[in-house]
PDB file of C-alpha atoms in Angstrom:
ATOM      1  CA  LYS A   1     -14.168  17.340   5.898  1.00  0.00           C
ATOM      2  CA  GLU A   2     -15.164  13.748   5.241  1.00  0.00           C
ATOM      3  CA  GLN A   3     -12.923  12.042   2.691  1.00  0.00           C
ATOM      4  CA  ILE A   4     -14.355  10.289  -0.307  1.00  0.00           C
ATOM      5  CA  ILE A   5     -13.242   6.709  -0.969  1.00  0.00           C
ATOM      6  CA  GLU A   6     -10.986   7.775  -3.857  1.00  0.00           C
ATOM      7  CA  GLU A   7      -9.077  10.179  -1.593  1.00  0.00           C
ATOM      8  CA  LYS A   8      -8.633   7.498   1.058  1.00  0.00           C
ATOM      9  CA  ALA A   9      -7.381   4.963  -1.487  1.00  0.00           C
ATOM     10  CA  LEU A  10      -4.909   7.426  -3.020  1.00  0.00           C
ATOM     11  CA  GLU A  11      -3.677   8.407   0.427  1.00  0.00           C
ATOM     12  CA  LEU A  12      -2.846   4.761   1.196  1.00  0.00           C
ATOM     13  CA  ILE A  13      -1.232   4.207  -2.191  1.00  0.00           C
ATOM     14  CA  ASN A  14       1.013   7.227  -1.669  1.00  0.00           C
ATOM     15  CA  LYS A  15       1.765   6.268   1.931  1.00  0.00           C
ATOM     16  CA  TYR A  16       3.031   2.851   0.859  1.00  0.00           C
ATOM     17  CA  LYS A  17       4.652   4.160  -2.359  1.00  0.00           C
ATOM     18  CA  MET A  18       2.619   1.844  -4.583  1.00  0.00           C
ATOM     19  CA  LYS A  19       1.506   4.306  -7.250  1.00  0.00           C
ATOM     20  CA  ASP A  20       3.335   2.458 -10.040  1.00  0.00           C
ATOM     21  CA  GLN A  21       1.728  -0.839  -8.969  1.00  0.00           C
ATOM     22  CA  VAL A  22      -1.910   0.282  -9.013  1.00  0.00           C
ATOM     23  CA  ILE A  23      -4.543   0.700 -11.699  1.00  0.00           C
ATOM     24  CA  PHE A  24      -7.963   1.891 -10.581  1.00  0.00           C
ATOM     25  CA  SER A  25     -10.694   0.037 -12.481  1.00  0.00           C
ATOM     26  CA  SER A  26     -14.340   0.948 -12.231  1.00  0.00           C
ATOM     27  CA  PHE A  27     -17.675   0.950 -14.024  1.00  0.00           C
ATOM     28  CA  SER A  28     -18.176   4.392 -12.475  1.00  0.00           C
ATOM     29  CA  ILE A  29     -17.018   7.138 -14.817  1.00  0.00           C
ATOM     30  CA  LEU A  30     -17.573   9.646 -12.019  1.00  0.00           C
ATOM     31  CA  ALA A  31     -15.236   7.736  -9.678  1.00  0.00           C
ATOM     32  CA  LEU A  32     -12.518   7.565 -12.329  1.00  0.00           C
ATOM     33  CA  LYS A  33     -12.890  11.291 -13.044  1.00  0.00           C
ATOM     34  CA  ARG A  34     -12.577  12.068  -9.309  1.00  0.00           C
ATOM     35  CA  ILE A  35      -9.408   9.977  -9.049  1.00  0.00           C
ATOM     36  CA  LYS A  36      -7.842  11.694 -12.064  1.00  0.00           C
ATOM     37  CA  LYS A  37      -8.811  15.115 -10.680  1.00  0.00           C
ATOM     38  CA  ILE A  38      -7.029  14.328  -7.416  1.00  0.00           C
ATOM     39  CA  ASP A  39      -3.990  12.790  -9.123  1.00  0.00           C
ATOM     40  CA  SER A  40      -3.727  13.200 -12.892  1.00  0.00           C
ATOM     41  CA  GLU A  41      -0.846  10.706 -13.087  1.00  0.00           C
ATOM     42  CA  ILE A  42      -2.684   7.763 -11.529  1.00  0.00           C
ATOM     43  CA  ARG A  43      -3.580   5.010 -13.984  1.00  0.00           C
ATOM     44  CA  VAL A  44      -7.240   4.193 -14.525  1.00  0.00           C
ATOM     45  CA  SER A  45      -9.109   1.576 -16.529  1.00  0.00           C
ATOM     46  CA  LEU A  46     -12.753   1.715 -17.554  1.00  0.00           C
ATOM     47  CA  LEU A  47     -14.917  -1.356 -17.000  1.00  0.00           C
ATOM     48  CA  THR A  48     -17.820  -1.695 -19.403  1.00  0.00           C
ATOM     49  CA  ARG A  49     -20.144  -4.049 -21.271  1.00  0.00           C
ATOM     50  CA  ALA A  50     -19.367  -5.078 -24.868  1.00  0.00           C
ATOM     51  CA  ARG A  51     -22.590  -3.522 -26.132  1.00  0.00           C
ATOM     52  CA  PHE A  52     -21.372  -0.091 -24.929  1.00  0.00           C
ATOM     53  CA  ILE A  53     -17.844  -0.358 -26.335  1.00  0.00           C
ATOM     54  CA  ASP A  54     -18.093   2.495 -28.873  1.00  0.00           C
ATOM     55  CA  ARG A  55     -19.292   4.943 -26.233  1.00  0.00           C
ATOM     56  CA  SER A  56     -16.756   3.559 -23.751  1.00  0.00           C
ATOM     57  CA  ILE A  57     -13.830   4.165 -26.100  1.00  0.00           C
ATOM     58  CA  ASN A  58     -14.758   7.857 -26.306  1.00  0.00           C
ATOM     59  CA  ILE A  59     -15.150   8.099 -22.534  1.00  0.00           C
ATOM     60  CA  ALA A  60     -11.847   6.299 -21.932  1.00  0.00           C
ATOM     61  CA  LYS A  61     -10.059   8.815 -24.142  1.00  0.00           C
ATOM     62  CA  LYS A  62     -11.600  11.724 -22.235  1.00  0.00           C
ATOM     63  CA  ILE A  63     -10.538  10.389 -18.830  1.00  0.00           C
ATOM     64  CA  ASP A  64      -7.096   9.288 -20.067  1.00  0.00           C
ATOM     65  CA  ALA A  65      -7.725   5.608 -19.267  1.00  0.00           C
ATOM     66  CA  ILE A  66      -4.909   3.197 -20.035  1.00  0.00           C
ATOM     67  CA  SER A  67      -7.350   0.424 -20.957  1.00  0.00           C
ATOM     68  CA  ILE A  68     -10.938  -0.664 -21.306  1.00  0.00           C
ATOM     69  CA  ASN A  69     -12.077  -3.978 -19.873  1.00  0.00           C
ATOM     70  CA  ASP A  70     -15.378  -5.509 -20.845  1.00  0.00           C
ATOM     71  CA  ASP A  71     -17.066  -8.873 -20.724  1.00  0.00           C
ATOM     72  CA  LYS A  72     -15.714  -9.885 -24.152  1.00  0.00           C
ATOM     73  CA  ILE A  73     -12.391  -8.188 -24.921  1.00  0.00           C
ATOM     74  CA  PHE A  74      -9.555  -6.145 -23.469  1.00  0.00           C
ATOM     75  CA  PHE A  75      -8.363  -2.943 -25.172  1.00  0.00           C
ATOM     76  CA  LYS A  76      -4.932  -1.575 -24.365  1.00  0.00           C
ATOM     77  CA  SER A  77      -4.122   2.100 -24.649  1.00  0.00           C
ATOM     78  CA  LYS A  78      -2.563   1.706 -28.105  1.00  0.00           C
ATOM     79  CA  TYR A  79      -6.104   1.177 -29.395  1.00  0.00           C
ATOM     80  CA  LEU A  80      -7.459   4.193 -27.537  1.00  0.00           C
ATOM     81  CA  TYR A  81      -4.994   6.791 -28.781  1.00  0.00           C
ATOM     82  CA  TYR A  82      -4.494   7.320 -32.447  1.00  0.00           C
ATOM     83  CA  LYS A  83      -3.838  10.241 -34.774  1.00  0.00           C
TER      84      LYS A  83
END
């Protein structure tokens, strides 16, 4: 079986015991979903454009992202999770 890039990256992170030092950031929602499916504890951050921020906040919540980074502002998880 050929490994996908996310599997290879996670394998290296685990090999060198760097899980607490890594945050995967991507514009690709699919890539972030794959990473979380492989390892639900890994931290991910969604990259986006400011004009898509409302949609991105909803997506970030669904994939359990710790932050959203766009070309204008930076949202930390305290802004993503509310009651």
